[in-house]
Structure formats: structure tokens, C-alpha cells
Amino acid sequence: KNQVEQSPQSLIILEGKNCTLQCNYTVSPFSNLRWYKQDTGRGPVSLTIMTFSENTKSNGRYTATLDADTKQSSLHITASQLSDSASYICVVSAIHNNDMRFGAGTRLTVKP
Amino acid sequence: ETGVTQTPRHLVMGMTNKKSLKCEQHLGHNAMYWYKQSAKKPLELMFVYSLEERVENNSVPSRFSPECPNSSHLFLHLHTLQPEDSALYLCASSRSGQPQYGYTFGSGTRLTVV
């Protein structure tokens, strides 16, 4: 079982709508959690990075939350645009060896 | 551009061919990584180089052979691949010992084995 589980696997929304992507992890001891955006055929690009003491971080229309007690994170996208269509990957790192664990991603499609 | 450049962007090769993937970073990082990304699966770490020395090899078949001649360049040499090796191969770089900061990916090479 992967140590980072993302849901849903895929999501289709209309342009202008909001959406929330989920990430649950079992990686321990926790160091940091990152959300990446990956456009089709491109490499992942970092959106946010959060450490244990942070529970919210925003990057434009993207807002990530972290609950280190329940080991859950979410990525909220506000007023979606067609360019938000991409895969969103959650990556969790452990303290002791900086080992990075990747989720399988959520494929988001924004339709006009 | 992210500062990590991969070439070629696309590659189609036969199972008996030999080819190489190239990665170059201009970020002053001293650790470099190869990942394999298959459809609907998490990224799989293949190789890690830190300060030009290989520090991790995650049970990757010998038909994949990495080379890191200096801290800015990383190669993945391919020979006698199988169709199941078709995937997006991603290179990344970071500061050695601090991958949690400034971890940057290239755009990848889409490999198709026929």
C-alpha cells in the first residue's frame, strides 16, 4: 500500500467552479508535504510546500491545508480556469532520510 | 523552463536499440535523480546521485545504466529495453542533503519502446 493516497483519481469540473483534492499519508516522522502541478507531457512544478507547523498556504488561486494530526492535506482551487487542467501530485517527505513519497495524483479536467 | 533541461523530449526505440537520455541543470544543485512515471502510478525513483556519486539504486534492471560525469549533467543509457519500459522519464535536481527545498523537475522524455 502506497504511503500517500490521493482522491479522487480524476475529476471533471466546469470553468469558474471550485474544487478540492485530497491527500492522506502515513509517512512518519513527517517533515514536509508538497503539492505539484503536472501538465500533460511535462514535469511536475511545485505549487506549495508545508512543514509540520503550517496548516495553510496559498499560491494564487491554490490553497493547501495540512492537518498533521490526522495526516491529511487538501488542495483547494478557486475559480478554476481551463489552464488548471493537469495532474496534481501530493508528495510527503520523512525527516530522517528526506525520503520523498509520491501519490499517484488526481487528474483534473476543467471544461468550458 | 525550470532550470532542468531534458533531451530528447520524445524517443521511440526498438528493443534492440541503444539510446541515451540527457539531463542538464543550471541551478547550482549537486544532487540529481532519475524517475520513471507510468500512467496512473506514482513516480518511481530509479537512481540518485549526490556530489556525483550514486547513492541509491532502487532495484532497477541493468538495461538502465546511469552516468553522472559532473554535478550539472546526468545521463540514462538504455539498451535492450522492453515494451513495459515505455513511460515518461523525469530528471530532477536539488541541493544534496536538502531535497525538501528547491526540488526541481525537468519536462521529461516520453519513451516508447516498440
PDB file of C-alpha atoms in Angstrom:
ATOM      1  CA  LYS A   1       0.000   0.000   0.000  1.00  0.00           C
ATOM      2  CA  ASN A   2       1.333   3.405  -1.020  1.00  0.00           C
ATOM      3  CA  GLN A   3       2.156   5.689   1.871  1.00  0.00           C
ATOM      4  CA  VAL A   4       0.468   8.596   0.082  1.00  0.00           C
ATOM      5  CA  GLU A   5      -3.093   8.161  -1.148  1.00  0.00           C
ATOM      6  CA  GLN A   6      -4.857  10.770  -3.249  1.00  0.00           C
ATOM      7  CA  SER A   7      -8.514  11.156  -4.084  1.00  0.00           C
ATOM      8  CA  PRO A   8     -10.331  11.375  -6.301  1.00  0.00           C
ATOM      9  CA  GLN A   9      -8.327   9.675  -9.033  1.00  0.00           C
ATOM     10  CA  SER A  10      -9.893  12.005 -11.578  1.00  0.00           C
ATOM     11  CA  LEU A  11     -12.244  14.963 -11.511  1.00  0.00           C
ATOM     12  CA  ILE A  12     -14.125  16.984 -14.122  1.00  0.00           C
ATOM     13  CA  ILE A  13     -15.460  20.439 -13.282  1.00  0.00           C
ATOM     14  CA  LEU A  14     -16.798  23.425 -15.166  1.00  0.00           C
ATOM     15  CA  GLU A  15     -14.735  26.550 -15.636  1.00  0.00           C
ATOM     16  CA  GLY A  16     -15.208  29.006 -12.786  1.00  0.00           C
ATOM     17  CA  LYS A  17     -16.123  26.339 -10.225  1.00  0.00           C
ATOM     18  CA  ASN A  18     -14.114  25.494  -7.137  1.00  0.00           C
ATOM     19  CA  CYS A  19     -12.761  22.070  -6.267  1.00  0.00           C
ATOM     20  CA  THR A  20     -10.855  20.305  -3.512  1.00  0.00           C
ATOM     21  CA  LEU A  21      -8.358  17.499  -3.889  1.00  0.00           C
ATOM     22  CA  GLN A  22      -7.429  15.214  -1.008  1.00  0.00           C
ATOM     23  CA  CYS A  23      -4.191  13.622   0.155  1.00  0.00           C
ATOM     24  CA  ASN A  24      -3.869  11.159   3.051  1.00  0.00           C
ATOM     25  CA  TYR A  25      -0.480   9.904   4.138  1.00  0.00           C
ATOM     26  CA  THR A  26       1.162   7.527   6.578  1.00  0.00           C
ATOM     27  CA  VAL A  27       4.738   8.764   6.124  1.00  0.00           C
ATOM     28  CA  SER A  28       6.404   9.175   9.512  1.00  0.00           C
ATOM     29  CA  PRO A  29       8.133  11.020  11.030  1.00  0.00           C
ATOM     30  CA  PHE A  30       6.747  13.824   8.942  1.00  0.00           C
ATOM     31  CA  SER A  31       8.993  16.510   7.509  1.00  0.00           C
ATOM     32  CA  ASN A  32       7.029  18.357   4.834  1.00  0.00           C
ATOM     33  CA  LEU A  33       4.279  17.997   2.262  1.00  0.00           C
ATOM     34  CA  ARG A  34       4.244  19.430  -1.227  1.00  0.00           C
ATOM     35  CA  TRP A  35       1.674  19.778  -3.924  1.00  0.00           C
ATOM     36  CA  TYR A  36       2.841  19.684  -7.529  1.00  0.00           C
ATOM     37  CA  LYS A  37       1.000  20.513 -10.748  1.00  0.00           C
ATOM     38  CA  GLN A  38       1.916  18.433 -13.769  1.00  0.00           C
ATOM     39  CA  ASP A  39       0.693  19.436 -17.202  1.00  0.00           C
ATOM     40  CA  THR A  40       0.365  16.656 -19.749  1.00  0.00           C
ATOM     41  CA  GLY A  41       3.755  15.657 -21.119  1.00  0.00           C
ATOM     42  CA  ARG A  42       5.621  17.994 -18.759  1.00  0.00           C
ATOM     43  CA  GLY A  43       7.445  17.627 -15.474  1.00  0.00           C
ATOM     44  CA  PRO A  44       5.819  18.429 -12.119  1.00  0.00           C
ATOM     45  CA  VAL A  45       6.025  22.046 -10.926  1.00  0.00           C
ATOM     46  CA  SER A  46       5.848  22.879  -7.234  1.00  0.00           C
ATOM     47  CA  LEU A  47       2.755  24.760  -6.026  1.00  0.00           C
ATOM     48  CA  THR A  48       3.185  24.754  -2.240  1.00  0.00           C
ATOM     49  CA  ILE A  49       5.347  23.248   0.466  1.00  0.00           C
ATOM     50  CA  MET A  50       4.243  22.959   4.086  1.00  0.00           C
ATOM     51  CA  THR A  51       6.087  21.887   7.197  1.00  0.00           C
ATOM     52  CA  PHE A  52       4.675  20.467  10.413  1.00  0.00           C
ATOM     53  CA  SER A  53       3.892  23.864  11.928  1.00  0.00           C
ATOM     54  CA  GLU A  54       1.979  25.201   8.921  1.00  0.00           C
ATOM     55  CA  ASN A  55      -1.654  24.375   8.341  1.00  0.00           C
ATOM     56  CA  THR A  56      -2.476  26.644   5.414  1.00  0.00           C
ATOM     57  CA  LYS A  57      -0.523  28.016   2.498  1.00  0.00           C
ATOM     58  CA  SER A  58      -1.755  29.831  -0.571  1.00  0.00           C
ATOM     59  CA  ASN A  59      -0.341  30.356  -4.032  1.00  0.00           C
ATOM     60  CA  GLY A  60      -2.735  32.495  -6.040  1.00  0.00           C
ATOM     61  CA  ARG A  61      -5.958  30.557  -6.552  1.00  0.00           C
ATOM     62  CA  TYR A  62      -4.420  27.460  -4.956  1.00  0.00           C
ATOM     63  CA  THR A  63      -4.750  26.948  -1.197  1.00  0.00           C
ATOM     64  CA  ALA A  64      -3.258  23.942   0.547  1.00  0.00           C
ATOM     65  CA  THR A  65      -4.177  22.824   4.046  1.00  0.00           C
ATOM     66  CA  LEU A  66      -2.422  20.391   6.329  1.00  0.00           C
ATOM     67  CA  ASP A  67      -3.681  18.533   9.393  1.00  0.00           C
ATOM     68  CA  ALA A  68      -0.629  16.777  10.791  1.00  0.00           C
ATOM     69  CA  ASP A  69      -2.702  15.068  13.489  1.00  0.00           C
ATOM     70  CA  THR A  70      -4.971  13.272  11.057  1.00  0.00           C
ATOM     71  CA  LYS A  71      -2.239  13.145   8.375  1.00  0.00           C
ATOM     72  CA  GLN A  72      -4.423  14.753   5.771  1.00  0.00           C
ATOM     73  CA  SER A  73      -3.895  17.539   3.295  1.00  0.00           C
ATOM     74  CA  SER A  74      -6.145  19.186   0.770  1.00  0.00           C
ATOM     75  CA  LEU A  75      -5.598  21.416  -2.227  1.00  0.00           C
ATOM     76  CA  HIS A  76      -8.419  23.848  -2.935  1.00  0.00           C
ATOM     77  CA  ILE A  77      -8.640  25.510  -6.328  1.00  0.00           C
ATOM     78  CA  THR A  78     -10.776  28.603  -6.543  1.00  0.00           C
ATOM     79  CA  ALA A  79     -12.489  29.931  -9.684  1.00  0.00           C
ATOM     80  CA  SER A  80     -10.995  27.252 -11.891  1.00  0.00           C
ATOM     81  CA  GLN A  81      -9.598  28.056 -15.306  1.00  0.00           C
ATOM     82  CA  LEU A  82      -9.048  25.874 -18.354  1.00  0.00           C
ATOM     83  CA  SER A  83      -5.306  26.051 -17.684  1.00  0.00           C
ATOM     84  CA  ASP A  84      -5.855  24.297 -14.349  1.00  0.00           C
ATOM     85  CA  SER A  85      -6.414  21.070 -16.276  1.00  0.00           C
ATOM     86  CA  ALA A  86      -3.500  18.912 -15.136  1.00  0.00           C
ATOM     87  CA  SER A  87      -2.487  16.209 -12.698  1.00  0.00           C
ATOM     88  CA  TYR A  88      -1.954  17.291  -9.109  1.00  0.00           C
ATOM     89  CA  ILE A  89       0.539  15.261  -7.131  1.00  0.00           C
ATOM     90  CA  CYS A  90       0.966  15.155  -3.365  1.00  0.00           C
ATOM     91  CA  VAL A  91       4.497  14.412  -2.119  1.00  0.00           C
ATOM     92  CA  VAL A  92       5.351  13.742   1.521  1.00  0.00           C
ATOM     93  CA  SER A  93       8.871  13.685   2.946  1.00  0.00           C
ATOM     94  CA  ALA A  94      10.120  11.971   6.096  1.00  0.00           C
ATOM     95  CA  ILE A  95      12.538  13.638   8.488  1.00  0.00           C
ATOM     96  CA  HIS A  96      15.182  11.013   8.977  1.00  0.00           C
ATOM     97  CA  ASN A  97      16.274  10.498   5.404  1.00  0.00           C
ATOM     98  CA  ASN A  98      14.338  13.091   3.392  1.00  0.00           C
ATOM     99  CA  ASP A  99      12.799  10.181   1.523  1.00  0.00           C
ATOM    100  CA  MET A 100      10.050  11.543  -0.709  1.00  0.00           C
ATOM    101  CA  ARG A 101       6.858   9.546  -1.213  1.00  0.00           C
ATOM    102  CA  PHE A 102       4.664  10.360  -4.186  1.00  0.00           C
ATOM    103  CA  GLY A 103       0.935   9.978  -4.540  1.00  0.00           C
ATOM    104  CA  ALA A 104      -0.475   8.694  -7.820  1.00  0.00           C
ATOM    105  CA  GLY A 105      -2.052  12.086  -8.482  1.00  0.00           C
ATOM    106  CA  THR A 106      -5.502  13.459  -9.243  1.00  0.00           C
ATOM    107  CA  ARG A 107      -6.257  14.165 -12.875  1.00  0.00           C
ATOM    108  CA  LEU A 108      -8.298  17.400 -13.058  1.00  0.00           C
ATOM    109  CA  THR A 109     -10.138  18.423 -16.215  1.00  0.00           C
ATOM    110  CA  VAL A 110     -11.706  21.874 -16.402  1.00  0.00           C
ATOM    111  CA  LYS A 111     -14.330  22.206 -19.134  1.00  0.00           C
ATOM    112  CA  PRO A 112     -15.686  25.430 -20.628  1.00  0.00           C
TER     113      PRO A 112
ATOM    114  CA  GLU B   1      11.959  26.393 -18.358  1.00  0.00           C
ATOM    115  CA  THR B   2      12.534  25.201 -14.809  1.00  0.00           C
ATOM    116  CA  GLY B   3      16.334  25.206 -14.982  1.00  0.00           C
ATOM    117  CA  VAL B   4      16.412  21.451 -15.555  1.00  0.00           C
ATOM    118  CA  THR B   5      16.567  20.538 -19.253  1.00  0.00           C
ATOM    119  CA  GLN B   6      15.927  17.066 -20.611  1.00  0.00           C
ATOM    120  CA  THR B   7      16.604  15.828 -24.133  1.00  0.00           C
ATOM    121  CA  PRO B   8      15.168  14.415 -26.219  1.00  0.00           C
ATOM    122  CA  ARG B   9      11.563  15.267 -25.385  1.00  0.00           C
ATOM    123  CA  HIS B  10      10.300  12.208 -27.249  1.00  0.00           C
ATOM    124  CA  LEU B  11      12.055   8.972 -28.154  1.00  0.00           C
ATOM    125  CA  VAL B  12      10.868   5.888 -29.989  1.00  0.00           C
ATOM    126  CA  MET B  13      13.236   2.964 -29.964  1.00  0.00           C
ATOM    127  CA  GLY B  14      13.247  -0.698 -30.863  1.00  0.00           C
ATOM    128  CA  MET B  15      14.014  -3.368 -28.312  1.00  0.00           C
ATOM    129  CA  THR B  16      17.467  -3.949 -29.765  1.00  0.00           C
ATOM    130  CA  ASN B  17      18.492  -0.295 -29.921  1.00  0.00           C
ATOM    131  CA  LYS B  18      20.846   1.610 -27.639  1.00  0.00           C
ATOM    132  CA  LYS B  19      19.972   5.178 -26.773  1.00  0.00           C
ATOM    133  CA  SER B  20      20.712   7.726 -24.054  1.00  0.00           C
ATOM    134  CA  LEU B  21      18.617  10.291 -22.222  1.00  0.00           C
ATOM    135  CA  LYS B  22      20.286  13.504 -21.138  1.00  0.00           C
ATOM    136  CA  CYS B  23      19.567  15.852 -18.262  1.00  0.00           C
ATOM    137  CA  GLU B  24      21.264  19.170 -17.540  1.00  0.00           C
ATOM    138  CA  GLN B  25      20.639  21.541 -14.638  1.00  0.00           C
ATOM    139  CA  HIS B  26      21.642  25.193 -14.304  1.00  0.00           C
ATOM    140  CA  LEU B  27      20.549  25.723 -10.700  1.00  0.00           C
ATOM    141  CA  GLY B  28      23.801  25.071  -8.881  1.00  0.00           C
ATOM    142  CA  HIS B  29      22.382  21.884  -7.389  1.00  0.00           C
ATOM    143  CA  ASN B  30      24.633  18.965  -6.549  1.00  0.00           C
ATOM    144  CA  ALA B  31      22.140  16.093  -6.380  1.00  0.00           C
ATOM    145  CA  MET B  32      20.342  14.631  -9.390  1.00  0.00           C
ATOM    146  CA  TYR B  33      17.653  11.994  -9.776  1.00  0.00           C
ATOM    147  CA  TRP B  34      16.010   9.794 -12.397  1.00  0.00           C
ATOM    148  CA  TYR B  35      12.325   8.887 -12.074  1.00  0.00           C
ATOM    149  CA  LYS B  36      10.023   6.701 -14.123  1.00  0.00           C
ATOM    150  CA  GLN B  37       6.393   7.766 -14.442  1.00  0.00           C
ATOM    151  CA  SER B  38       3.908   5.235 -15.813  1.00  0.00           C
ATOM    152  CA  ALA B  39       0.241   6.002 -16.386  1.00  0.00           C
ATOM    153  CA  LYS B  40      -1.844   6.273 -13.202  1.00  0.00           C
ATOM    154  CA  LYS B  41       1.065   5.179 -10.986  1.00  0.00           C
ATOM    155  CA  PRO B  42       3.171   7.185  -8.539  1.00  0.00           C
ATOM    156  CA  LEU B  43       6.569   8.359  -9.664  1.00  0.00           C
ATOM    157  CA  GLU B  44       9.168   5.647  -9.167  1.00  0.00           C
ATOM    158  CA  LEU B  45      12.623   6.732  -8.044  1.00  0.00           C
ATOM    159  CA  MET B  46      15.260   4.947 -10.118  1.00  0.00           C
ATOM    160  CA  PHE B  47      18.628   6.485  -9.309  1.00  0.00           C
ATOM    161  CA  VAL B  48      20.067   9.171  -7.042  1.00  0.00           C
ATOM    162  CA  TYR B  49      23.407  10.901  -7.463  1.00  0.00           C
ATOM    163  CA  SER B  50      24.782  13.140  -4.755  1.00  0.00           C
ATOM    164  CA  LEU B  51      28.031  15.009  -5.315  1.00  0.00           C
ATOM    165  CA  GLU B  52      28.483  12.910  -8.472  1.00  0.00           C
ATOM    166  CA  GLU B  53      28.344   9.610  -6.603  1.00  0.00           C
ATOM    167  CA  ARG B  54      25.484   7.170  -6.963  1.00  0.00           C
ATOM    168  CA  VAL B  55      23.831   6.870  -3.572  1.00  0.00           C
ATOM    169  CA  GLU B  56      20.705   4.950  -4.445  1.00  0.00           C
ATOM    170  CA  ASN B  57      19.694   2.361  -6.991  1.00  0.00           C
ATOM    171  CA  ASN B  58      16.179   1.098  -6.432  1.00  0.00           C
ATOM    172  CA  SER B  59      16.450  -2.390  -7.926  1.00  0.00           C
ATOM    173  CA  VAL B  60      16.371  -1.048 -11.452  1.00  0.00           C
ATOM    174  CA  PRO B  61      17.069  -3.592 -14.227  1.00  0.00           C
ATOM    175  CA  SER B  62      20.569  -3.463 -15.661  1.00  0.00           C
ATOM    176  CA  ARG B  63      19.205  -2.454 -19.055  1.00  0.00           C
ATOM    177  CA  PHE B  64      19.075   1.037 -17.493  1.00  0.00           C
ATOM    178  CA  SER B  65      22.534   2.440 -16.804  1.00  0.00           C
ATOM    179  CA  PRO B  66      23.001   5.910 -15.280  1.00  0.00           C
ATOM    180  CA  GLU B  67      26.021   8.158 -15.636  1.00  0.00           C
ATOM    181  CA  CYS B  68      26.806  11.396 -13.818  1.00  0.00           C
ATOM    182  CA  PRO B  69      30.018  12.944 -15.194  1.00  0.00           C
ATOM    183  CA  ASN B  70      29.618  16.152 -13.146  1.00  0.00           C
ATOM    184  CA  SER B  71      27.088  17.822 -10.886  1.00  0.00           C
ATOM    185  CA  SER B  72      25.318  19.518 -13.799  1.00  0.00           C
ATOM    186  CA  HIS B  73      24.819  16.544 -16.121  1.00  0.00           C
ATOM    187  CA  LEU B  74      23.061  13.219 -15.794  1.00  0.00           C
ATOM    188  CA  PHE B  75      22.550  10.517 -18.396  1.00  0.00           C
ATOM    189  CA  LEU B  76      20.424   7.400 -18.571  1.00  0.00           C
ATOM    190  CA  HIS B  77      21.787   4.863 -21.024  1.00  0.00           C
ATOM    191  CA  LEU B  78      19.223   2.443 -22.422  1.00  0.00           C
ATOM    192  CA  HIS B  79      19.738  -0.914 -24.129  1.00  0.00           C
ATOM    193  CA  THR B  80      17.581  -3.934 -24.956  1.00  0.00           C
ATOM    194  CA  LEU B  81      14.514  -2.355 -23.405  1.00  0.00           C
ATOM    195  CA  GLN B  82      11.107  -3.999 -23.147  1.00  0.00           C
ATOM    196  CA  PRO B  83       7.731  -2.548 -24.190  1.00  0.00           C
ATOM    197  CA  GLU B  84       6.786  -2.189 -20.499  1.00  0.00           C
ATOM    198  CA  ASP B  85       9.646   0.294 -20.145  1.00  0.00           C
ATOM    199  CA  SER B  86       7.609   2.784 -22.169  1.00  0.00           C
ATOM    200  CA  ALA B  87       6.957   5.717 -19.830  1.00  0.00           C
ATOM    201  CA  LEU B  88       7.791   9.328 -19.063  1.00  0.00           C
ATOM    202  CA  TYR B  89      11.308   9.555 -17.632  1.00  0.00           C
ATOM    203  CA  LEU B  90      11.836  12.538 -15.401  1.00  0.00           C
ATOM    204  CA  CYS B  91      15.048  14.068 -14.151  1.00  0.00           C
ATOM    205  CA  ALA B  92      15.170  16.205 -11.022  1.00  0.00           C
ATOM    206  CA  SER B  93      17.816  18.093  -9.094  1.00  0.00           C
ATOM    207  CA  SER B  94      18.220  19.517  -5.603  1.00  0.00           C
ATOM    208  CA  ARG B  95      20.796  20.580  -3.068  1.00  0.00           C
ATOM    209  CA  SER B  96      22.493  17.496  -1.683  1.00  0.00           C
ATOM    210  CA  GLY B  97      21.144  16.599   1.733  1.00  0.00           C
ATOM    211  CA  GLN B  98      18.318  19.076   1.400  1.00  0.00           C
ATOM    212  CA  PRO B  99      15.913  17.645  -1.188  1.00  0.00           C
ATOM    213  CA  GLN B 100      12.986  19.152   0.672  1.00  0.00           C
ATOM    214  CA  TYR B 101      13.985  22.568  -0.613  1.00  0.00           C
ATOM    215  CA  GLY B 102      14.245  23.548  -4.247  1.00  0.00           C
ATOM    216  CA  TYR B 103      13.478  20.129  -5.677  1.00  0.00           C
ATOM    217  CA  THR B 104      13.080  20.825  -9.397  1.00  0.00           C
ATOM    218  CA  PHE B 105      11.935  18.552 -12.207  1.00  0.00           C
ATOM    219  CA  GLY B 106      12.714  18.651 -15.890  1.00  0.00           C
ATOM    220  CA  SER B 107       9.999  18.328 -18.526  1.00  0.00           C
ATOM    221  CA  GLY B 108      10.722  14.666 -19.093  1.00  0.00           C
ATOM    222  CA  THR B 109      11.437  12.352 -22.005  1.00  0.00           C
ATOM    223  CA  ARG B 110       8.473  10.404 -23.343  1.00  0.00           C
ATOM    224  CA  LEU B 111       9.922   6.992 -24.229  1.00  0.00           C
ATOM    225  CA  THR B 112       8.126   4.474 -26.411  1.00  0.00           C
ATOM    226  CA  VAL B 113       9.650   1.025 -26.883  1.00  0.00           C
ATOM    227  CA  VAL B 114       8.375  -0.823 -29.936  1.00  0.00           C
TER     228      VAL B 114
END
